[in-house]
PDB file of C-alpha atoms in Angstrom:
ATOM      1  CA  UNK A   1       0.001  -0.006  -0.002  1.00  0.00           C
ATOM      2  CA  UNK A   2       1.140   3.523  -0.765  1.00  0.00           C
ATOM      3  CA  UNK A   3       0.247   6.616   1.260  1.00  0.00           C
ATOM      4  CA  UNK A   4      -0.802   9.801  -0.511  1.00  0.00           C
ATOM      5  CA  UNK A   5      -2.196  13.094   0.673  1.00  0.00           C
ATOM      6  CA  UNK A   6      -5.146  14.398  -1.340  1.00  0.00           C
ATOM      7  CA  UNK A   7      -4.756  18.197  -1.354  1.00  0.00           C
ATOM      8  CA  UNK A   8      -7.464  20.625  -2.455  1.00  0.00           C
ATOM      9  CA  UNK A   9      -7.221  23.960  -4.233  1.00  0.00           C
ATOM     10  CA  UNK A  10      -9.295  26.373  -6.260  1.00  0.00           C
ATOM     11  CA  UNK A  11      -8.462  26.968  -9.884  1.00  0.00           C
ATOM     12  CA  UNK A  12      -9.260  30.242 -11.600  1.00  0.00           C
ATOM     13  CA  UNK A  13      -8.683  32.303 -14.682  1.00  0.00           C
ATOM     14  CA  UNK A  14      -5.846  34.837 -14.801  1.00  0.00           C
ATOM     15  CA  UNK A  15      -6.763  38.517 -15.007  1.00  0.00           C
ATOM     16  CA  UNK A  16      -6.330  39.901 -18.499  1.00  0.00           C
ATOM     17  CA  UNK A  17      -6.205  36.440 -20.097  1.00  0.00           C
ATOM     18  CA  UNK A  18      -8.944  34.331 -21.746  1.00  0.00           C
ATOM     19  CA  UNK A  19     -11.139  32.422 -19.298  1.00  0.00           C
ATOM     20  CA  UNK A  20      -9.753  29.014 -18.387  1.00  0.00           C
ATOM     21  CA  UNK A  21     -11.982  26.025 -19.151  1.00  0.00           C
ATOM     22  CA  UNK A  22     -10.474  22.684 -18.089  1.00  0.00           C
ATOM     23  CA  UNK A  23     -12.570  20.596 -20.447  1.00  0.00           C
ATOM     24  CA  UNK A  24     -11.754  22.709 -23.510  1.00  0.00           C
ATOM     25  CA  UNK A  25      -8.049  22.795 -22.698  1.00  0.00           C
ATOM     26  CA  UNK A  26      -7.931  19.045 -22.021  1.00  0.00           C
ATOM     27  CA  UNK A  27      -9.750  18.312 -25.267  1.00  0.00           C
ATOM     28  CA  UNK A  28      -7.272  20.422 -27.237  1.00  0.00           C
ATOM     29  CA  UNK A  29      -4.306  18.903 -25.421  1.00  0.00           C
ATOM     30  CA  UNK A  30      -5.522  15.342 -26.051  1.00  0.00           C
ATOM     31  CA  UNK A  31      -5.901  16.115 -29.770  1.00  0.00           C
ATOM     32  CA  UNK A  32      -2.397  17.604 -29.947  1.00  0.00           C
ATOM     33  CA  UNK A  33      -0.885  14.583 -28.223  1.00  0.00           C
ATOM     34  CA  UNK A  34      -2.821  12.196 -30.491  1.00  0.00           C
ATOM     35  CA  UNK A  35      -1.278  13.921 -33.485  1.00  0.00           C
ATOM     36  CA  UNK A  36       2.215  13.996 -32.010  1.00  0.00           C
ATOM     37  CA  UNK A  37       3.087  12.031 -28.878  1.00  0.00           C
ATOM     38  CA  UNK A  38       6.068  14.264 -28.128  1.00  0.00           C
ATOM     39  CA  UNK A  39       3.704  17.235 -27.652  1.00  0.00           C
ATOM     40  CA  UNK A  40       2.958  15.827 -24.181  1.00  0.00           C
ATOM     41  CA  UNK A  41       6.511  16.730 -23.093  1.00  0.00           C
ATOM     42  CA  UNK A  42       7.685  20.184 -22.015  1.00  0.00           C
ATOM     43  CA  UNK A  43      11.393  20.717 -21.323  1.00  0.00           C
ATOM     44  CA  UNK A  44      11.928  23.904 -19.323  1.00  0.00           C
ATOM     45  CA  UNK A  45      15.681  23.367 -19.178  1.00  0.00           C
ATOM     46  CA  UNK A  46      15.841  22.805 -15.413  1.00  0.00           C
ATOM     47  CA  UNK A  47      12.864  20.429 -15.388  1.00  0.00           C
ATOM     48  CA  UNK A  48      10.969  18.172 -17.803  1.00  0.00           C
ATOM     49  CA  UNK A  49       7.209  17.783 -17.473  1.00  0.00           C
ATOM     50  CA  UNK A  50       4.615  15.681 -19.262  1.00  0.00           C
ATOM     51  CA  UNK A  51       0.822  15.614 -19.038  1.00  0.00           C
ATOM     52  CA  UNK A  52      -1.539  12.828 -20.002  1.00  0.00           C
ATOM     53  CA  UNK A  53      -5.270  13.438 -20.427  1.00  0.00           C
ATOM     54  CA  UNK A  54      -7.187  10.626 -18.686  1.00  0.00           C
ATOM     55  CA  UNK A  55     -10.677  12.111 -19.187  1.00  0.00           C
ATOM     56  CA  UNK A  56     -11.765  15.495 -20.503  1.00  0.00           C
ATOM     57  CA  UNK A  57     -14.724  15.754 -18.123  1.00  0.00           C
ATOM     58  CA  UNK A  58     -18.328  16.856 -18.536  1.00  0.00           C
ATOM     59  CA  UNK A  59     -20.553  19.566 -17.215  1.00  0.00           C
ATOM     60  CA  UNK A  60     -20.630  17.815 -13.844  1.00  0.00           C
ATOM     61  CA  UNK A  61     -17.674  15.382 -13.892  1.00  0.00           C
ATOM     62  CA  UNK A  62     -14.027  16.398 -13.385  1.00  0.00           C
ATOM     63  CA  UNK A  63     -11.295  16.725 -15.944  1.00  0.00           C
ATOM     64  CA  UNK A  64      -8.681  14.123 -14.949  1.00  0.00           C
ATOM     65  CA  UNK A  65      -5.016  14.447 -15.812  1.00  0.00           C
ATOM     66  CA  UNK A  66      -1.793  12.715 -14.927  1.00  0.00           C
ATOM     67  CA  UNK A  67       1.058  15.129 -14.289  1.00  0.00           C
ATOM     68  CA  UNK A  68       4.551  13.685 -14.699  1.00  0.00           C
ATOM     69  CA  UNK A  69       7.880  15.040 -13.425  1.00  0.00           C
ATOM     70  CA  UNK A  70      10.420  13.501 -15.807  1.00  0.00           C
ATOM     71  CA  UNK A  71      14.160  13.254 -15.442  1.00  0.00           C
ATOM     72  CA  UNK A  72      16.103  14.449 -18.423  1.00  0.00           C
ATOM     73  CA  UNK A  73      19.280  12.881 -19.761  1.00  0.00           C
ATOM     74  CA  UNK A  74      21.526  14.824 -17.337  1.00  0.00           C
ATOM     75  CA  UNK A  75      19.373  14.158 -14.288  1.00  0.00           C
ATOM     76  CA  UNK A  76      18.797  10.413 -14.347  1.00  0.00           C
ATOM     77  CA  UNK A  77      19.514   7.919 -11.592  1.00  0.00           C
ATOM     78  CA  UNK A  78      21.945   5.067 -12.174  1.00  0.00           C
ATOM     79  CA  UNK A  79      22.059   1.545 -10.820  1.00  0.00           C
ATOM     80  CA  UNK A  80      24.514   0.015  -8.363  1.00  0.00           C
ATOM     81  CA  UNK A  81      25.097  -3.519  -7.130  1.00  0.00           C
ATOM     82  CA  UNK A  82      26.816  -4.992  -4.053  1.00  0.00           C
ATOM     83  CA  UNK A  83      29.905  -5.819  -6.117  1.00  0.00           C
ATOM     84  CA  UNK A  84      30.491  -2.094  -6.483  1.00  0.00           C
ATOM     85  CA  UNK A  85      29.385  -1.923 -10.082  1.00  0.00           C
ATOM     86  CA  UNK A  86      27.797   1.344 -11.255  1.00  0.00           C
ATOM     87  CA  UNK A  87      26.059   1.566 -14.610  1.00  0.00           C
ATOM     88  CA  UNK A  88      23.280   3.521 -16.319  1.00  0.00           C
ATOM     89  CA  UNK A  89      19.692   2.381 -16.238  1.00  0.00           C
ATOM     90  CA  UNK A  90      18.830   1.270 -19.726  1.00  0.00           C
ATOM     91  CA  UNK A  91      16.120   3.434 -21.307  1.00  0.00           C
ATOM     92  CA  UNK A  92      15.079   4.025 -24.878  1.00  0.00           C
ATOM     93  CA  UNK A  93      15.252   7.555 -26.340  1.00  0.00           C
ATOM     94  CA  UNK A  94      11.593   8.300 -25.652  1.00  0.00           C
ATOM     95  CA  UNK A  95      11.604   6.879 -22.086  1.00  0.00           C
ATOM     96  CA  UNK A  96      12.130   8.794 -18.849  1.00  0.00           C
ATOM     97  CA  UNK A  97      12.326   8.052 -15.137  1.00  0.00           C
ATOM     98  CA  UNK A  98       9.175   9.680 -13.746  1.00  0.00           C
ATOM     99  CA  UNK A  99       7.085  10.623 -10.736  1.00  0.00           C
ATOM    100  CA  UNK A 100       3.354  11.186 -11.158  1.00  0.00           C
ATOM    101  CA  UNK A 101       0.548  13.176  -9.599  1.00  0.00           C
ATOM    102  CA  UNK A 102      -3.132  12.555 -10.420  1.00  0.00           C
ATOM    103  CA  UNK A 103      -5.044  15.810 -10.883  1.00  0.00           C
ATOM    104  CA  UNK A 104      -8.827  16.367 -10.953  1.00  0.00           C
ATOM    105  CA  UNK A 105     -10.385  19.718 -11.913  1.00  0.00           C
ATOM    106  CA  UNK A 106     -14.105  20.134 -11.342  1.00  0.00           C
ATOM    107  CA  UNK A 107     -16.258  22.586 -13.322  1.00  0.00           C
ATOM    108  CA  UNK A 108     -17.077  24.619 -10.182  1.00  0.00           C
ATOM    109  CA  UNK A 109     -13.469  25.787  -9.739  1.00  0.00           C
ATOM    110  CA  UNK A 110     -12.293  23.157  -7.275  1.00  0.00           C
ATOM    111  CA  UNK A 111      -9.268  20.962  -8.018  1.00  0.00           C
ATOM    112  CA  UNK A 112      -7.275  18.353  -6.123  1.00  0.00           C
ATOM    113  CA  UNK A 113      -4.251  16.143  -6.556  1.00  0.00           C
ATOM    114  CA  UNK A 114      -2.416  13.424  -4.698  1.00  0.00           C
ATOM    115  CA  UNK A 115       0.929  14.254  -3.165  1.00  0.00           C
ATOM    116  CA  UNK A 116       3.912  12.431  -1.718  1.00  0.00           C
ATOM    117  CA  UNK A 117       7.673  12.903  -1.704  1.00  0.00           C
ATOM    118  CA  UNK A 118       9.066  13.705  -5.165  1.00  0.00           C
ATOM    119  CA  UNK A 119       5.562  13.927  -6.683  1.00  0.00           C
ATOM    120  CA  UNK A 120       5.156  17.080  -8.856  1.00  0.00           C
ATOM    121  CA  UNK A 121       3.168  19.956  -7.390  1.00  0.00           C
ATOM    122  CA  UNK A 122       0.190  21.411  -9.135  1.00  0.00           C
ATOM    123  CA  UNK A 123       1.976  24.710  -9.907  1.00  0.00           C
ATOM    124  CA  UNK A 124       3.976  22.702 -12.433  1.00  0.00           C
ATOM    125  CA  UNK A 125       0.738  22.096 -14.367  1.00  0.00           C
ATOM    126  CA  UNK A 126       0.113  25.843 -14.547  1.00  0.00           C
ATOM    127  CA  UNK A 127       3.529  26.433 -16.116  1.00  0.00           C
ATOM    128  CA  UNK A 128       3.023  23.521 -18.510  1.00  0.00           C
ATOM    129  CA  UNK A 129      -0.354  24.732 -19.773  1.00  0.00           C
ATOM    130  CA  UNK A 130       0.912  28.275 -20.168  1.00  0.00           C
ATOM    131  CA  UNK A 131       3.920  27.290 -22.240  1.00  0.00           C
ATOM    132  CA  UNK A 132       2.410  24.390 -24.213  1.00  0.00           C
ATOM    133  CA  UNK A 133      -1.195  25.492 -24.677  1.00  0.00           C
ATOM    134  CA  UNK A 134      -1.013  29.268 -24.172  1.00  0.00           C
ATOM    135  CA  UNK A 135      -3.663  28.680 -21.516  1.00  0.00           C
ATOM    136  CA  UNK A 136      -3.459  30.593 -18.246  1.00  0.00           C
ATOM    137  CA  UNK A 137      -4.712  29.209 -14.955  1.00  0.00           C
ATOM    138  CA  UNK A 138      -3.917  29.941 -11.320  1.00  0.00           C
ATOM    139  CA  UNK A 139      -4.149  27.456  -8.471  1.00  0.00           C
ATOM    140  CA  UNK A 140      -4.906  28.770  -5.007  1.00  0.00           C
ATOM    141  CA  UNK A 141      -4.338  26.567  -1.944  1.00  0.00           C
ATOM    142  CA  UNK A 142      -7.309  25.909   0.321  1.00  0.00           C
ATOM    143  CA  UNK A 143      -6.900  25.916   4.092  1.00  0.00           C
ATOM    144  CA  UNK A 144      -9.123  24.803   6.943  1.00  0.00           C
ATOM    145  CA  UNK A 145     -11.540  27.530   7.897  1.00  0.00           C
ATOM    146  CA  UNK A 146     -10.004  28.280  11.288  1.00  0.00           C
ATOM    147  CA  UNK A 147      -6.452  28.641   9.968  1.00  0.00           C
ATOM    148  CA  UNK A 148      -6.840  32.331   9.066  1.00  0.00           C
ATOM    149  CA  UNK A 149      -8.255  33.073  12.513  1.00  0.00           C
ATOM    150  CA  UNK A 150      -5.222  31.445  14.091  1.00  0.00           C
ATOM    151  CA  UNK A 151      -2.839  33.438  11.895  1.00  0.00           C
ATOM    152  CA  UNK A 152      -4.610  36.770  12.404  1.00  0.00           C
ATOM    153  CA  UNK A 153      -4.676  36.186  16.159  1.00  0.00           C
ATOM    154  CA  UNK A 154      -0.845  36.352  16.015  1.00  0.00           C
ATOM    155  CA  UNK A 155      -0.767  39.516  13.901  1.00  0.00           C
ATOM    156  CA  UNK A 156       1.669  41.955  15.463  1.00  0.00           C
ATOM    157  CA  UNK A 157       2.920  39.269  17.878  1.00  0.00           C
ATOM    158  CA  UNK A 158       4.803  36.752  15.718  1.00  0.00           C
ATOM    159  CA  UNK A 159       7.901  35.456  17.464  1.00  0.00           C
ATOM    160  CA  UNK A 160       9.447  33.269  14.789  1.00  0.00           C
ATOM    161  CA  UNK A 161       8.950  31.509  11.476  1.00  0.00           C
ATOM    162  CA  UNK A 162      10.793  28.417  10.252  1.00  0.00           C
ATOM    163  CA  UNK A 163      10.778  27.914   6.495  1.00  0.00           C
ATOM    164  CA  UNK A 164      12.134  25.352   4.073  1.00  0.00           C
ATOM    165  CA  UNK A 165      11.649  25.974   0.393  1.00  0.00           C
ATOM    166  CA  UNK A 166      12.765  24.769  -3.003  1.00  0.00           C
ATOM    167  CA  UNK A 167      12.708  27.112  -5.940  1.00  0.00           C
ATOM    168  CA  UNK A 168      11.689  24.609  -8.584  1.00  0.00           C
ATOM    169  CA  UNK A 169      10.933  27.091 -11.359  1.00  0.00           C
ATOM    170  CA  UNK A 170      11.808  30.801 -11.457  1.00  0.00           C
ATOM    171  CA  UNK A 171       8.375  31.586 -12.835  1.00  0.00           C
ATOM    172  CA  UNK A 172       6.542  30.144  -9.808  1.00  0.00           C
ATOM    173  CA  UNK A 173       8.516  31.719  -6.977  1.00  0.00           C
ATOM    174  CA  UNK A 174       6.371  34.826  -6.707  1.00  0.00           C
ATOM    175  CA  UNK A 175       7.871  37.902  -5.014  1.00  0.00           C
ATOM    176  CA  UNK A 176       9.297  36.292  -1.900  1.00  0.00           C
ATOM    177  CA  UNK A 177      12.775  35.822  -3.405  1.00  0.00           C
ATOM    178  CA  UNK A 178      14.135  39.326  -3.489  1.00  0.00           C
ATOM    179  CA  UNK A 179      12.192  40.568  -0.426  1.00  0.00           C
ATOM    180  CA  UNK A 180      12.154  38.138   2.484  1.00  0.00           C
ATOM    181  CA  UNK A 181      15.146  36.352   0.925  1.00  0.00           C
ATOM    182  CA  UNK A 182      17.715  38.079  -1.335  1.00  0.00           C
ATOM    183  CA  UNK A 183      17.328  37.133  -4.984  1.00  0.00           C
ATOM    184  CA  UNK A 184      21.010  36.126  -5.032  1.00  0.00           C
ATOM    185  CA  UNK A 185      20.303  33.165  -2.785  1.00  0.00           C
ATOM    186  CA  UNK A 186      17.364  32.136  -4.913  1.00  0.00           C
ATOM    187  CA  UNK A 187      19.735  31.747  -7.874  1.00  0.00           C
ATOM    188  CA  UNK A 188      22.732  30.262  -6.112  1.00  0.00           C
ATOM    189  CA  UNK A 189      20.957  28.064  -3.559  1.00  0.00           C
ATOM    190  CA  UNK A 190      17.520  27.053  -4.865  1.00  0.00           C
ATOM    191  CA  UNK A 191      16.908  24.926  -1.767  1.00  0.00           C
ATOM    192  CA  UNK A 192      16.859  27.017   1.421  1.00  0.00           C
ATOM    193  CA  UNK A 193      16.013  26.369   5.084  1.00  0.00           C
ATOM    194  CA  UNK A 194      16.062  29.207   7.613  1.00  0.00           C
ATOM    195  CA  UNK A 195      14.566  30.541  10.843  1.00  0.00           C
ATOM    196  CA  UNK A 196      13.609  34.181  11.477  1.00  0.00           C
ATOM    197  CA  UNK A 197      12.909  35.001  15.088  1.00  0.00           C
ATOM    198  CA  UNK A 198      13.579  36.963  18.224  1.00  0.00           C
ATOM    199  CA  UNK A 199      15.786  34.231  19.691  1.00  0.00           C
ATOM    200  CA  UNK A 200      15.363  31.993  22.728  1.00  0.00           C
ATOM    201  CA  UNK A 201      16.858  34.578  25.055  1.00  0.00           C
ATOM    202  CA  UNK A 202      15.285  37.685  23.544  1.00  0.00           C
ATOM    203  CA  UNK A 203      12.746  39.779  25.479  1.00  0.00           C
ATOM    204  CA  UNK A 204       9.411  37.980  25.770  1.00  0.00           C
ATOM    205  CA  UNK A 205       7.555  41.043  24.493  1.00  0.00           C
ATOM    206  CA  UNK A 206       9.689  41.405  21.329  1.00  0.00           C
ATOM    207  CA  UNK A 207       8.144  40.381  17.993  1.00  0.00           C
ATOM    208  CA  UNK A 208       8.985  40.368  14.292  1.00  0.00           C
ATOM    209  CA  UNK A 209       8.633  43.822  12.753  1.00  0.00           C
ATOM    210  CA  UNK A 210       5.685  44.708  10.563  1.00  0.00           C
ATOM    211  CA  UNK A 211       7.511  44.474   7.222  1.00  0.00           C
ATOM    212  CA  UNK A 212       8.864  40.994   8.028  1.00  0.00           C
ATOM    213  CA  UNK A 213       5.469  39.872   9.261  1.00  0.00           C
ATOM    214  CA  UNK A 214       3.906  41.060   6.015  1.00  0.00           C
ATOM    215  CA  UNK A 215       6.354  38.911   4.087  1.00  0.00           C
ATOM    216  CA  UNK A 216       5.436  35.945   6.255  1.00  0.00           C
ATOM    217  CA  UNK A 217       1.837  36.409   5.195  1.00  0.00           C
ATOM    218  CA  UNK A 218       2.941  36.716   1.559  1.00  0.00           C
ATOM    219  CA  UNK A 219       4.957  33.513   1.874  1.00  0.00           C
ATOM    220  CA  UNK A 220       1.961  31.747   3.396  1.00  0.00           C
ATOM    221  CA  UNK A 221      -0.152  32.801   0.427  1.00  0.00           C
ATOM    222  CA  UNK A 222       2.295  31.192  -1.996  1.00  0.00           C
ATOM    223  CA  UNK A 223       3.189  28.208   0.175  1.00  0.00           C
ATOM    224  CA  UNK A 224       1.810  25.570  -2.122  1.00  0.00           C
ATOM    225  CA  UNK A 225       4.135  26.654  -4.961  1.00  0.00           C
ATOM    226  CA  UNK A 226       7.513  26.098  -3.390  1.00  0.00           C
ATOM    227  CA  UNK A 227       7.439  25.966   0.400  1.00  0.00           C
ATOM    228  CA  UNK A 228       8.137  22.480   1.753  1.00  0.00           C
ATOM    229  CA  UNK A 229       7.798  23.371   5.425  1.00  0.00           C
ATOM    230  CA  UNK A 230       6.565  26.452   7.316  1.00  0.00           C
ATOM    231  CA  UNK A 231       6.057  26.704  11.079  1.00  0.00           C
ATOM    232  CA  UNK A 232       4.933  29.977  12.628  1.00  0.00           C
ATOM    233  CA  UNK A 233       5.105  30.754  16.339  1.00  0.00           C
ATOM    234  CA  UNK A 234       3.535  33.715  18.049  1.00  0.00           C
ATOM    235  CA  UNK A 235       1.442  34.974  20.904  1.00  0.00           C
ATOM    236  CA  UNK A 236      -2.341  34.613  20.491  1.00  0.00           C
ATOM    237  CA  UNK A 237      -3.723  38.072  21.221  1.00  0.00           C
ATOM    238  CA  UNK A 238      -6.943  36.562  22.575  1.00  0.00           C
ATOM    239  CA  UNK A 239      -5.594  33.893  24.890  1.00  0.00           C
ATOM    240  CA  UNK A 240      -2.173  35.409  25.578  1.00  0.00           C
ATOM    241  CA  UNK A 241      -0.528  32.022  24.993  1.00  0.00           C
ATOM    242  CA  UNK A 242       2.302  31.265  22.584  1.00  0.00           C
ATOM    243  CA  UNK A 243       0.959  29.024  19.854  1.00  0.00           C
ATOM    244  CA  UNK A 244       2.399  27.163  16.851  1.00  0.00           C
ATOM    245  CA  UNK A 245       0.940  26.879  13.358  1.00  0.00           C
ATOM    246  CA  UNK A 246       2.300  24.213  10.992  1.00  0.00           C
ATOM    247  CA  UNK A 247       0.977  25.856   7.840  1.00  0.00           C
ATOM    248  CA  UNK A 248       1.185  22.903   5.479  1.00  0.00           C
ATOM    249  CA  UNK A 249      -0.778  20.768   7.938  1.00  0.00           C
ATOM    250  CA  UNK A 250      -3.586  23.327   7.854  1.00  0.00           C
ATOM    251  CA  UNK A 251      -4.404  22.732   4.184  1.00  0.00           C
ATOM    252  CA  UNK A 252      -7.695  21.198   3.185  1.00  0.00           C
ATOM    253  CA  UNK A 253      -6.509  17.626   2.697  1.00  0.00           C
ATOM    254  CA  UNK A 254      -6.908  14.008   3.733  1.00  0.00           C
ATOM    255  CA  UNK A 255      -4.448  11.105   3.800  1.00  0.00           C
ATOM    256  CA  UNK A 256      -5.254   7.789   2.216  1.00  0.00           C
ATOM    257  CA  UNK A 257      -3.585   4.527   1.266  1.00  0.00           C
ATOM    258  CA  UNK A 258      -3.795   3.007  -2.201  1.00  0.00           C
ATOM    259  CA  UNK A 259      -3.008  -0.348  -3.761  1.00  0.00           C
ATOM    260  CA  UNK A 260       0.173  -0.568  -5.764  1.00  0.00           C
ATOM    261  CA  UNK A 261      -0.265  -0.462  -9.509  1.00  0.00           C
ATOM    262  CA  UNK A 262       0.062  -3.966 -10.959  1.00  0.00           C
ATOM    263  CA  UNK A 263       2.437  -2.800 -13.697  1.00  0.00           C
ATOM    264  CA  UNK A 264       4.363  -0.224 -11.648  1.00  0.00           C
ATOM    265  CA  UNK A 265       4.541  -1.259  -7.973  1.00  0.00           C
ATOM    266  CA  UNK A 266       6.000   2.116  -6.856  1.00  0.00           C
ATOM    267  CA  UNK A 267       2.968   3.922  -8.261  1.00  0.00           C
ATOM    268  CA  UNK A 268      -0.561   3.914  -6.765  1.00  0.00           C
ATOM    269  CA  UNK A 269      -3.389   2.410  -8.758  1.00  0.00           C
ATOM    270  CA  UNK A 270      -4.573   5.368 -10.914  1.00  0.00           C
ATOM    271  CA  UNK A 271      -8.226   4.332 -10.898  1.00  0.00           C
ATOM    272  CA  UNK A 272      -8.247   4.186  -7.114  1.00  0.00           C
ATOM    273  CA  UNK A 273      -6.667   7.623  -6.816  1.00  0.00           C
ATOM    274  CA  UNK A 274      -9.115   9.348  -9.168  1.00  0.00           C
ATOM    275  CA  UNK A 275     -12.030   7.651  -7.418  1.00  0.00           C
ATOM    276  CA  UNK A 276     -10.685   8.763  -4.020  1.00  0.00           C
ATOM    277  CA  UNK A 277     -10.252  12.335  -5.249  1.00  0.00           C
ATOM    278  CA  UNK A 278     -13.871  12.428  -6.433  1.00  0.00           C
ATOM    279  CA  UNK A 279     -15.184  10.875  -3.221  1.00  0.00           C
ATOM    280  CA  UNK A 280     -13.215  13.299  -1.067  1.00  0.00           C
ATOM    281  CA  UNK A 281     -14.501  16.211  -3.158  1.00  0.00           C
ATOM    282  CA  UNK A 282     -18.115  15.099  -2.687  1.00  0.00           C
ATOM    283  CA  UNK A 283     -17.590  14.575   1.036  1.00  0.00           C
ATOM    284  CA  UNK A 284     -16.040  18.016   1.523  1.00  0.00           C
ATOM    285  CA  UNK A 285     -18.825  19.588  -0.519  1.00  0.00           C
ATOM    286  CA  UNK A 286     -21.501  17.802   1.503  1.00  0.00           C
ATOM    287  CA  UNK A 287     -19.915  18.829   4.808  1.00  0.00           C
ATOM    288  CA  UNK A 288     -19.469  22.449   3.712  1.00  0.00           C
ATOM    289  CA  UNK A 289     -15.695  22.300   4.102  1.00  0.00           C
ATOM    290  CA  UNK A 290     -14.953  23.592   0.596  1.00  0.00           C
ATOM    291  CA  UNK A 291     -17.382  26.502   0.938  1.00  0.00           C
ATOM    292  CA  UNK A 292     -15.862  27.482   4.293  1.00  0.00           C
ATOM    293  CA  UNK A 293     -12.211  26.917   3.339  1.00  0.00           C
ATOM    294  CA  UNK A 294      -9.813  29.866   3.242  1.00  0.00           C
ATOM    295  CA  UNK A 295      -8.031  30.595  -0.038  1.00  0.00           C
ATOM    296  CA  UNK A 296      -4.373  31.471   0.244  1.00  0.00           C
ATOM    297  CA  UNK A 297      -4.651  34.609  -1.892  1.00  0.00           C
ATOM    298  CA  UNK A 298      -7.488  35.935   0.294  1.00  0.00           C
ATOM    299  CA  UNK A 299      -5.371  36.015   3.457  1.00  0.00           C
ATOM    300  CA  UNK A 300      -4.558  39.671   2.923  1.00  0.00           C
ATOM    301  CA  UNK A 301      -7.673  40.738   1.040  1.00  0.00           C
ATOM    302  CA  UNK A 302      -6.505  39.485  -2.362  1.00  0.00           C
ATOM    303  CA  UNK A 303      -8.168  37.241  -4.902  1.00  0.00           C
TER     304      UNK A 303
END
């Protein structure tokens, strides 16, 4: 059995660009791939991505895609044996080592995907569609309804923030590199882990300044794009207690286990994943959790 987190977002059109319609885009993409199989692949130089259309969807059913993170020729694993022999893994010219995420986009603007270590994030799909299909879509993380209340209760009284991030694609790193973190480090060290805080021995009534706190909110808004860990500590203005928020654990998500694919044991059964995504969507809708969820870009009055 393989564990996956099913993470929910909202998709939306980009201001100033044609409206995004998942079914239309998937139909056009499927036709392009049918005419030329290589069209499914997008090589951004630092990363190779492929998308497979599983189903284009209907007026009520989701558009289902498989999003692949591929390893190009210079980024492929090799094999080793106990005799100390190292050799390349044999692949044909059109074959790639890959990790996959299963993505569902519903007509009402909700989307979800499964996630685990090394699985591509949904922001990668946005870049792919923009560059391959000239289609613009934004994905906005959904958080549990009480998360914003917890964060706002710390406003003006944040003590520290621990962040780990990986700048996978320059186009998806927003404005945090260059403000909270110098742009130089974004280029030279695309994987960064740091702590900003008042220190263990600092005055108990000292907090992060307003500008830094604003950047913490901005980083939280973009967390799904490239933040791999974010823990915020601060004093709750209502209770007076120091509290901790693990931001990525506050997303609207569930964890499930799936059977291994018969053909690829390291991959979950695709049919099970898409079914689980749809069932989770219907459950969250029924329970009102999607309607009450907080969108990342609305944390500071955006969106």
